[in-house]
Amino acid sequence: MTASDGVVSDGVVSARLGPVEQIPVGEGRAFLVGDEPVAVFRPRSGGLYALRAICPHRGGPLADGLVDAEVVMCPLHNHQFRLASGECVSGGGVADVDAYTATEEDGELVVSLRSPSG
Amino acid sequence: MTALEEPTHRTATDRDTRAELVVVGNGMSGARALEEILARGGDEMFAITVFGDEPYGNYNRILLSEVLANAAGQVVDNDDVDGDDEDELFLNPRAWYDDNGITLHAGVRVVRIDRHAKVVYGDDGSVTPYDTLVLATGSRSFFPPMDGMWASDTELTPGVFGFRSLDDATGMLRHVAGDAAMRSSTREDGKRSAVVIGGGLLGLEAAAGLQAHGLAVHVVHPTEVLMNQQLEAQASAVLRSKLEDMGMHMHLGVKTSEILLGDDGAVSGVRFTDGSTLGCDTVVVTAGIRPNIGLAVVSGLETQRAIVVDDRMRSVDDDDIFVVGECAQHRGEVYGVVGPLWEQAAVLADVVTGADPGAEYHGSRLATKLKVAGVDVAQMGVKSPERESDEFVQFSETGRGVYQTVVIRDGTLIGATLVGDISKAAALTQAFDSRSALPEERIRLLFDLGSADDGTSAADLPDDTQICNCNGVSKGDLVACVEGGAESVSACMAATRAGKGCGSCKGLVTEVVEAALGGEGAADPADSYYVPAIPMDKPTLMAEIRSRGLTSVSAVFEALAPDGKDHVGSKMGLTALLRMMWPDDVVDERDGRFINDRVHGNIQRDGTFSVVPRMSGGVTTPAQLRRIADVAEKHDIPMVKLTGGQRIDLLGVPKEKLQEVWADLDMPSGWAYGKSFRTVKTCVGTDFCRFGLGDSTQLGIDLEERYKGIEGPAKMKLGVSGCPRNCAESMVKDVGLVAIEGPRWQIYVGGAAGATVRQGEVLATVDSHDEALRLVGRFLQYYREHANWLERTYDFVPRMGLEYLKAVVVDDAEGLADGLDARMQEAVDAYADPWATDQRERTPGQFHDALPIIPLPQVPVRSSSGSPA
């Protein structure tokens, strides 16, 4: 795990977290961005996605979940969340998880605590 | 045809190059044959002409009874009773013929075939040449000869109807509605009354339809057995009493001799052969059907009950004339239900188009499922035992109107009858069609013995009954889901998460949802897929993987998933399958594994892991115990617990400490986290026990040392007991061995004592320790290769059938044993202890904490007194 105190710009915390290769293709890894635990995913289909690292259902570690092009599946009770939006798609009344923005800049992983849509 | 200008359609010039295909008959079988021919590129080969003597496009005859029943609610306030719903009844609208470049002559009857000139003559004077002719003339109602039936040579007496064509159904509706209008002005309480002659399937449907229109309905049937084509006497009796409960009047064992006419020339009643009479204003004749073979007869084709065809669906007299449907007689059988028509049409199309010139039809096994006046009936195959050796299982609960039988010959289901409760129809149909192995206890074909819902029908459960105890889903939740539009069991499971926990409630969930769907729940083809993302069952998937040489999960998705995309819920199953199929060559993609298999521990609720070292046969040593104690102290292990599999579990180890704990333990992995061979529980056997008959401890150790960590579709838990006192609980293990006098070993398979409890069944009794080791391995390999993903042996063994497994695994009836043994040996040879190999990190951050900021462990630390410290 790489932790970063983060930089605040425009009221949004963001952090450079080191080489993208820390995350094996098709998996996720957890990072701290400021005080926020963030799971960053690197699906085989490409792209980088960031969600709050803790499953809103029972606190499971999302970074340990299986991932496909669309969703991550929490390893504790198999709830599924969209990588792009954090929307829970597995039913059962589980809340969505916060989604953040992850990008690659010069081979380095950059995460900001800004929702990917805005 | 409007389409000639369009570029995709042919001009008159190139149509000349195509052969002429003429189809006579435009009912369900003719239309189906056409569709099958088109599906095989028939429009490229043939210029197609269709004759239909009903002036409509073809329509779905099966829905006729629905036309009758469904219009019931409209009669009162809607004069136009034959109104809006007919559109759905038509299989193909006229435009379909135009779009496909087919010439349709609706309302034209073909009166003769000139087989030498190869032309057909229409009753409109037309002469149409053919190269290939398809006869699908169907059948018509049979009207037994009796006085009063006919008003003229071609017209039935007003108020008398067949029940065969759309005209019959709409005519009946008009009659009933007109009658109602007339009566309401003349007789306030005018109760109309109908007699249905013939209590077969069609007759009862007509009766139910008329009853829905408020008529008093009398069914007259010449034998005591209603639906005698499908049902034997007892089943029929149950059906009869249910229909009578619903107010239908039955006149069985009597014949109608005359239809009585009123002054207006319309029906006023019927007279029976015993002289008695019954007043009525509607008569429906459903006394059977007769194939329409007049055209074939005058054209010189061999006919018996129908037109005689060979296995390619050709007239036995003429290779250019094909016959399909109710007018075809194949190997002595004439079929009057829809299933066989579909099969015949497919064979016909294969032969006609040359798609498969060798295609052959070998007859159909009939399965019928219908609702007669609200009573469910399902019937397949024979009605009752025919030979002395046939097994016959019979269940009757007349109070509830339930009657069920199955007939088994040589271990195969050859017939089943279900009246009143057809919840098992799907499973039985499957067993019937696939001729699959049956449960040893035949009664299980009809009942789920020992399941939680024993004796209770899903439909009877109160809404607040909790169905899924893992996710707290009630019956009401599932029913609401169906009412909200979910159309399949899997859709309801996905929406409510019912059955997504331990899975033991899936059967009940299925029953509840199917009941809520009105028993109409479409069998979801996805249920047979090995993993959801790839539309193949396991044998097909394995064959594809092997033929394409796919050795990685990503390659499988790319090659075989319909959209080429990976799928989160399919990865684990594929990983396990590939590791089984390619023990040496599988490409290790760690992202295809569940977290447990990435870090070789079982994830706990707080994200920590449990560490269970292998302790083969549950035998340990003081030195080992001392080391475990030291490790537990050094790493502040929150809980040290004995497992049910006779091992020691160190719980609450954070991910980043796993490698260190393994190294300090210096013991191999016990695989307490995988869909894999887990553990062998043993008793102390002959070494110490005064009752021991066999050395269970040593056999347990040897089994575990040999098959340790072998991965499969689900976990495998074993036990070995040294005598029939069975202290290692062998009978409730996936594989359990019990020593008996000799000493010999009984090998039980398919036992369980978890979410499901099931006693294993004896696969074999063997003489030696080595034979036991070998046979267990062979069974496990067969299970690995054939069980569905997450299918435990307690489902697998009954699905395959014990007798079948014995034949394959023990008696080697299919010659598979050497291969199974060799592939198991490969798996054994390829084994490597993951705790040793993964002392070096296999992927970046493999053991990094996934829950930063949360101090772990979160689980309570327990003291030796057992209470949280």
mmCIF file of N, CA and C in Angstrom, chain B residues 44-112:
data_model
loop_
_atom_site.group_PDB
_atom_site.id
_atom_site.type_symbol
_atom_site.label_atom_id
_atom_site.label_comp_id
_atom_site.label_asym_id
_atom_site.label_seq_id
_atom_site.Cartn_x
_atom_site.Cartn_y
_atom_site.Cartn_z
ATOM 1 N N GLU B 44 -32.974 -19.318 -51.397
ATOM 2 C CA GLU B 44 -31.981 -19.257 -52.476
ATOM 3 C C GLU B 44 -32.215 -20.388 -53.475
ATOM 4 N N MET B 45 -32.696 -21.510 -52.945
ATOM 5 C CA MET B 45 -32.800 -22.698 -53.786
ATOM 6 C C MET B 45 -34.136 -22.815 -54.492
ATOM 7 N N PHE B 46 -35.195 -22.289 -53.812
ATOM 8 C CA PHE B 46 -36.531 -22.580 -54.297
ATOM 9 C C PHE B 46 -37.343 -21.311 -54.540
ATOM 10 N N ALA B 47 -38.161 -21.372 -55.573
ATOM 11 C CA ALA B 47 -39.290 -20.449 -55.676
ATOM 12 C C ALA B 47 -40.427 -21.153 -54.944
ATOM 13 N N ILE B 48 -40.977 -20.502 -53.921
ATOM 14 C CA ILE B 48 -41.884 -21.202 -53.021
ATOM 15 C C ILE B 48 -43.327 -20.739 -53.216
ATOM 16 N N THR B 49 -44.226 -21.713 -53.314
ATOM 17 C CA THR B 49 -45.654 -21.428 -53.410
ATOM 18 C C THR B 49 -46.360 -22.204 -52.303
ATOM 19 N N VAL B 50 -47.303 -21.530 -51.623
ATOM 20 C CA VAL B 50 -48.014 -22.161 -50.528
ATOM 21 C C VAL B 50 -49.519 -22.119 -50.791
ATOM 22 N N PHE B 51 -50.176 -23.267 -50.598
ATOM 23 C CA PHE B 51 -51.634 -23.321 -50.661
ATOM 24 C C PHE B 51 -52.192 -23.544 -49.260
ATOM 25 N N GLY B 52 -53.224 -22.768 -48.908
ATOM 26 C CA GLY B 52 -53.877 -23.007 -47.635
ATOM 27 C C GLY B 52 -55.373 -22.873 -47.848
ATOM 28 N N ASP B 53 -56.145 -23.881 -47.442
ATOM 29 C CA ASP B 53 -57.559 -23.776 -47.792
ATOM 30 C C ASP B 53 -58.363 -23.001 -46.764
ATOM 31 N N GLU B 54 -57.766 -22.657 -45.644
ATOM 32 C CA GLU B 54 -58.436 -21.690 -44.787
ATOM 33 C C GLU B 54 -58.007 -20.307 -45.272
ATOM 34 N N PRO B 55 -58.909 -19.373 -45.296
ATOM 35 C CA PRO B 55 -58.589 -18.083 -45.908
ATOM 36 C C PRO B 55 -57.767 -17.164 -45.005
ATOM 37 N N TYR B 56 -56.907 -17.733 -44.208
ATOM 38 C CA TYR B 56 -56.067 -16.902 -43.345
ATOM 39 C C TYR B 56 -54.622 -17.287 -43.591
ATOM 40 N N GLY B 57 -53.728 -16.484 -43.073
ATOM 41 C CA GLY B 57 -52.354 -16.949 -42.962
ATOM 42 C C GLY B 57 -52.373 -18.032 -41.905
ATOM 43 N N ASN B 58 -51.238 -18.662 -41.668
ATOM 44 C CA ASN B 58 -51.304 -19.778 -40.738
ATOM 45 C C ASN B 58 -51.385 -19.277 -39.316
ATOM 46 N N TYR B 59 -52.019 -20.040 -38.444
ATOM 47 C CA TYR B 59 -52.196 -19.602 -37.071
ATOM 48 C C TYR B 59 -51.928 -20.742 -36.117
ATOM 49 N N ASN B 60 -51.787 -20.353 -34.905
ATOM 50 C CA ASN B 60 -51.358 -21.268 -33.857
ATOM 51 C C ASN B 60 -52.559 -21.990 -33.271
ATOM 52 N N ARG B 61 -52.755 -23.216 -33.704
ATOM 53 C CA ARG B 61 -53.934 -23.955 -33.302
ATOM 54 C C ARG B 61 -53.967 -24.212 -31.796
ATOM 55 N N ILE B 62 -52.768 -24.281 -31.208
ATOM 56 C CA ILE B 62 -52.718 -24.550 -29.779
ATOM 57 C C ILE B 62 -53.461 -23.476 -29.005
ATOM 58 N N LEU B 63 -53.497 -22.279 -29.549
ATOM 59 C CA LEU B 63 -54.110 -21.171 -28.825
ATOM 60 C C LEU B 63 -55.624 -21.103 -29.006
ATOM 61 N N LEU B 64 -56.176 -22.026 -29.784
ATOM 62 C CA LEU B 64 -57.615 -21.958 -30.010
ATOM 63 C C LEU B 64 -58.396 -21.985 -28.709
ATOM 64 N N SER B 65 -57.960 -22.875 -27.794
ATOM 65 C CA SER B 65 -58.712 -22.938 -26.539
ATOM 66 C C SER B 65 -58.575 -21.640 -25.774
ATOM 67 N N GLU B 66 -57.448 -20.962 -25.979
ATOM 68 C CA GLU B 66 -57.317 -19.663 -25.309
ATOM 69 C C GLU B 66 -58.232 -18.634 -25.943
ATOM 70 N N VAL B 67 -58.395 -18.727 -27.255
ATOM 71 C CA VAL B 67 -59.327 -17.814 -27.917
ATOM 72 C C VAL B 67 -60.690 -17.964 -27.263
ATOM 73 N N LEU B 68 -61.045 -19.216 -27.057
ATOM 74 C CA LEU B 68 -62.345 -19.487 -26.485
ATOM 75 C C LEU B 68 -62.419 -19.005 -25.038
ATOM 76 N N ALA B 69 -61.397 -19.371 -24.270
ATOM 77 C CA ALA B 69 -61.447 -19.037 -22.848
ATOM 78 C C ALA B 69 -61.231 -17.543 -22.622
ATOM 79 N N ASN B 70 -60.299 -16.966 -23.342
ATOM 80 C CA ASN B 70 -59.937 -15.578 -23.065
ATOM 81 C C ASN B 70 -61.042 -14.610 -23.426
ATOM 82 N N ALA B 71 -61.826 -14.948 -24.431
ATOM 83 C CA ALA B 71 -62.881 -14.038 -24.819
ATOM 84 C C ALA B 71 -63.994 -14.032 -23.783
ATOM 85 N N ALA B 72 -63.903 -14.958 -22.820
ATOM 86 C CA ALA B 72 -64.985 -15.103 -21.853
ATOM 87 C C ALA B 72 -65.320 -13.794 -21.162
ATOM 88 N N GLY B 73 -64.273 -13.082 -20.722
ATOM 89 C CA GLY B 73 -64.526 -11.869 -19.967
ATOM 90 C C GLY B 73 -65.132 -10.748 -20.788
ATOM 91 N N GLN B 74 -65.062 -10.870 -22.114
ATOM 92 C CA GLN B 74 -65.499 -9.754 -22.941
ATOM 93 C C GLN B 74 -66.949 -9.894 -23.388
ATOM 94 N N VAL B 75 -67.473 -11.095 -23.220
ATOM 95 C CA VAL B 75 -68.759 -11.359 -23.861
ATOM 96 C C VAL B 75 -69.829 -10.385 -23.420
ATOM 97 N N VAL B 76 -69.862 -10.098 -22.141
ATOM 98 C CA VAL B 76 -70.948 -9.311 -21.605
ATOM 99 C C VAL B 76 -70.984 -7.911 -22.214
ATOM 100 N N ASP B 77 -69.826 -7.281 -22.261
ATOM 101 C CA ASP B 77 -69.859 -5.889 -22.673
ATOM 102 C C ASP B 77 -69.262 -5.660 -24.062
ATOM 103 N N ASN B 78 -69.019 -6.703 -24.785
ATOM 104 C CA ASN B 78 -68.398 -6.507 -26.077
ATOM 105 C C ASN B 78 -69.015 -7.459 -27.084
ATOM 106 N N ASP B 79 -69.778 -6.904 -27.976
ATOM 107 C CA ASP B 79 -70.418 -7.750 -28.979
ATOM 108 C C ASP B 79 -69.411 -8.343 -29.945
ATOM 109 N N ASP B 80 -68.353 -7.607 -30.172
ATOM 110 C CA ASP B 80 -67.392 -8.017 -31.181
ATOM 111 C C ASP B 80 -66.444 -9.056 -30.592
ATOM 112 N N VAL B 81 -67.021 -10.210 -30.291
ATOM 113 C CA VAL B 81 -66.247 -11.190 -29.514
ATOM 114 C C VAL B 81 -65.081 -11.778 -30.278
ATOM 115 N N ASP B 82 -65.134 -11.727 -31.576
ATOM 116 C CA ASP B 82 -63.999 -12.307 -32.305
ATOM 117 C C ASP B 82 -62.990 -11.214 -32.648
ATOM 118 N N GLY B 83 -62.974 -10.198 -31.825
ATOM 119 C CA GLY B 83 -62.244 -8.973 -32.114
ATOM 120 C C GLY B 83 -60.735 -9.010 -32.108
ATOM 121 N N ASP B 84 -60.167 -8.397 -31.114
ATOM 122 C CA ASP B 84 -58.800 -7.894 -31.245
ATOM 123 C C ASP B 84 -57.698 -8.936 -31.150
ATOM 124 N N ASP B 85 -57.961 -10.012 -30.469
ATOM 125 C CA ASP B 85 -56.831 -10.867 -30.132
ATOM 126 C C ASP B 85 -56.400 -11.811 -31.242
ATOM 127 N N GLU B 86 -57.145 -11.813 -32.324
ATOM 128 C CA GLU B 86 -56.786 -12.774 -33.353
ATOM 129 C C GLU B 86 -55.402 -12.521 -33.928
ATOM 130 N N ASP B 87 -54.977 -11.270 -33.879
ATOM 131 C CA ASP B 87 -53.661 -10.977 -34.449
ATOM 132 C C ASP B 87 -52.575 -11.853 -33.860
ATOM 133 N N GLU B 88 -52.637 -12.031 -32.532
ATOM 134 C CA GLU B 88 -51.578 -12.807 -31.876
ATOM 135 C C GLU B 88 -51.636 -14.271 -32.255
ATOM 136 N N LEU B 89 -52.819 -14.658 -32.723
ATOM 137 C CA LEU B 89 -53.027 -16.051 -33.041
ATOM 138 C C LEU B 89 -52.294 -16.456 -34.309
ATOM 139 N N PHE B 90 -52.094 -15.484 -35.180
ATOM 140 C CA PHE B 90 -51.466 -15.821 -36.446
ATOM 141 C C PHE B 90 -49.978 -15.953 -36.274
ATOM 142 N N LEU B 91 -49.455 -17.081 -36.745
ATOM 143 C CA LEU B 91 -48.018 -17.299 -36.620
ATOM 144 C C LEU B 91 -47.273 -16.340 -37.531
ATOM 145 N N ASN B 92 -47.720 -16.239 -38.746
ATOM 146 C CA ASN B 92 -47.067 -15.359 -39.707
ATOM 147 C C ASN B 92 -48.128 -14.538 -40.419
ATOM 148 N N PRO B 93 -48.015 -13.233 -40.392
ATOM 149 C CA PRO B 93 -48.984 -12.402 -41.117
ATOM 150 C C PRO B 93 -48.719 -12.494 -42.617
ATOM 151 N N ARG B 94 -49.666 -12.007 -43.372
ATOM 152 C CA ARG B 94 -49.497 -12.056 -44.836
ATOM 153 C C ARG B 94 -48.194 -11.426 -45.277
ATOM 154 N N ALA B 95 -47.849 -10.352 -44.592
ATOM 155 C CA ALA B 95 -46.639 -9.640 -45.000
ATOM 156 C C ALA B 95 -45.400 -10.528 -44.917
ATOM 157 N N TRP B 96 -45.460 -11.490 -43.999
ATOM 158 C CA TRP B 96 -44.311 -12.390 -43.851
ATOM 159 C C TRP B 96 -44.065 -13.149 -45.152
ATOM 160 N N TYR B 97 -45.151 -13.561 -45.790
ATOM 161 C CA TYR B 97 -45.016 -14.300 -47.048
ATOM 162 C C TYR B 97 -44.407 -13.392 -48.111
ATOM 163 N N ASP B 98 -44.914 -12.153 -48.160
ATOM 164 C CA ASP B 98 -44.378 -11.204 -49.133
ATOM 165 C C ASP B 98 -42.895 -10.960 -48.874
ATOM 166 N N ASP B 99 -42.570 -10.728 -47.594
ATOM 167 C CA ASP B 99 -41.182 -10.409 -47.262
ATOM 168 C C ASP B 99 -40.243 -11.544 -47.644
ATOM 169 N N ASN B 100 -40.739 -12.754 -47.568
ATOM 170 C CA ASN B 100 -39.879 -13.887 -47.874
ATOM 171 C C ASN B 100 -40.015 -14.356 -49.320
ATOM 172 N N GLY B 101 -40.717 -13.561 -50.107
ATOM 173 C CA GLY B 101 -40.841 -13.904 -51.517
ATOM 174 C C GLY B 101 -41.658 -15.156 -51.770
ATOM 175 N N ILE B 102 -42.590 -15.456 -50.860
ATOM 176 C CA ILE B 102 -43.395 -16.670 -51.001
ATOM 177 C C ILE B 102 -44.752 -16.308 -51.599
ATOM 178 N N THR B 103 -45.168 -17.089 -52.582
ATOM 179 C CA THR B 103 -46.493 -16.882 -53.168
ATOM 180 C C THR B 103 -47.499 -17.654 -52.329
ATOM 181 N N LEU B 104 -48.474 -16.940 -51.759
ATOM 182 C CA LEU B 104 -49.473 -17.596 -50.912
ATOM 183 C C LEU B 104 -50.820 -17.607 -51.619
ATOM 184 N N HIS B 105 -51.380 -18.791 -51.793
ATOM 185 C CA HIS B 105 -52.740 -18.906 -52.310
ATOM 186 C C HIS B 105 -53.644 -19.300 -51.160
ATOM 187 N N ALA B 106 -54.107 -18.305 -50.398
ATOM 188 C CA ALA B 106 -54.977 -18.620 -49.263
ATOM 189 C C ALA B 106 -56.377 -18.872 -49.790
ATOM 190 N N GLY B 107 -57.048 -19.831 -49.231
ATOM 191 C CA GLY B 107 -58.405 -20.127 -49.645
ATOM 192 C C GLY B 107 -58.485 -20.989 -50.898
ATOM 193 N N VAL B 108 -57.351 -21.438 -51.392
ATOM 194 C CA VAL B 108 -57.361 -22.315 -52.568
ATOM 195 C C VAL B 108 -57.050 -23.742 -52.109
ATOM 196 N N ARG B 109 -57.905 -24.669 -52.491
ATOM 197 C CA ARG B 109 -57.704 -26.055 -52.089
ATOM 198 C C ARG B 109 -57.059 -26.817 -53.247
ATOM 199 N N VAL B 110 -56.029 -27.560 -52.961
ATOM 200 C CA VAL B 110 -55.422 -28.388 -54.003
ATOM 201 C C VAL B 110 -56.234 -29.674 -54.105
ATOM 202 N N VAL B 111 -56.690 -29.999 -55.305
ATOM 203 C CA VAL B 111 -57.604 -31.135 -55.443
ATOM 204 C C VAL B 111 -56.920 -32.377 -56.012
ATOM 205 N N ARG B 112 -55.784 -32.201 -56.674
ATOM 206 C CA ARG B 112 -55.141 -33.379 -57.250
ATOM 207 C C ARG B 112 -53.671 -33.090 -57.535
#
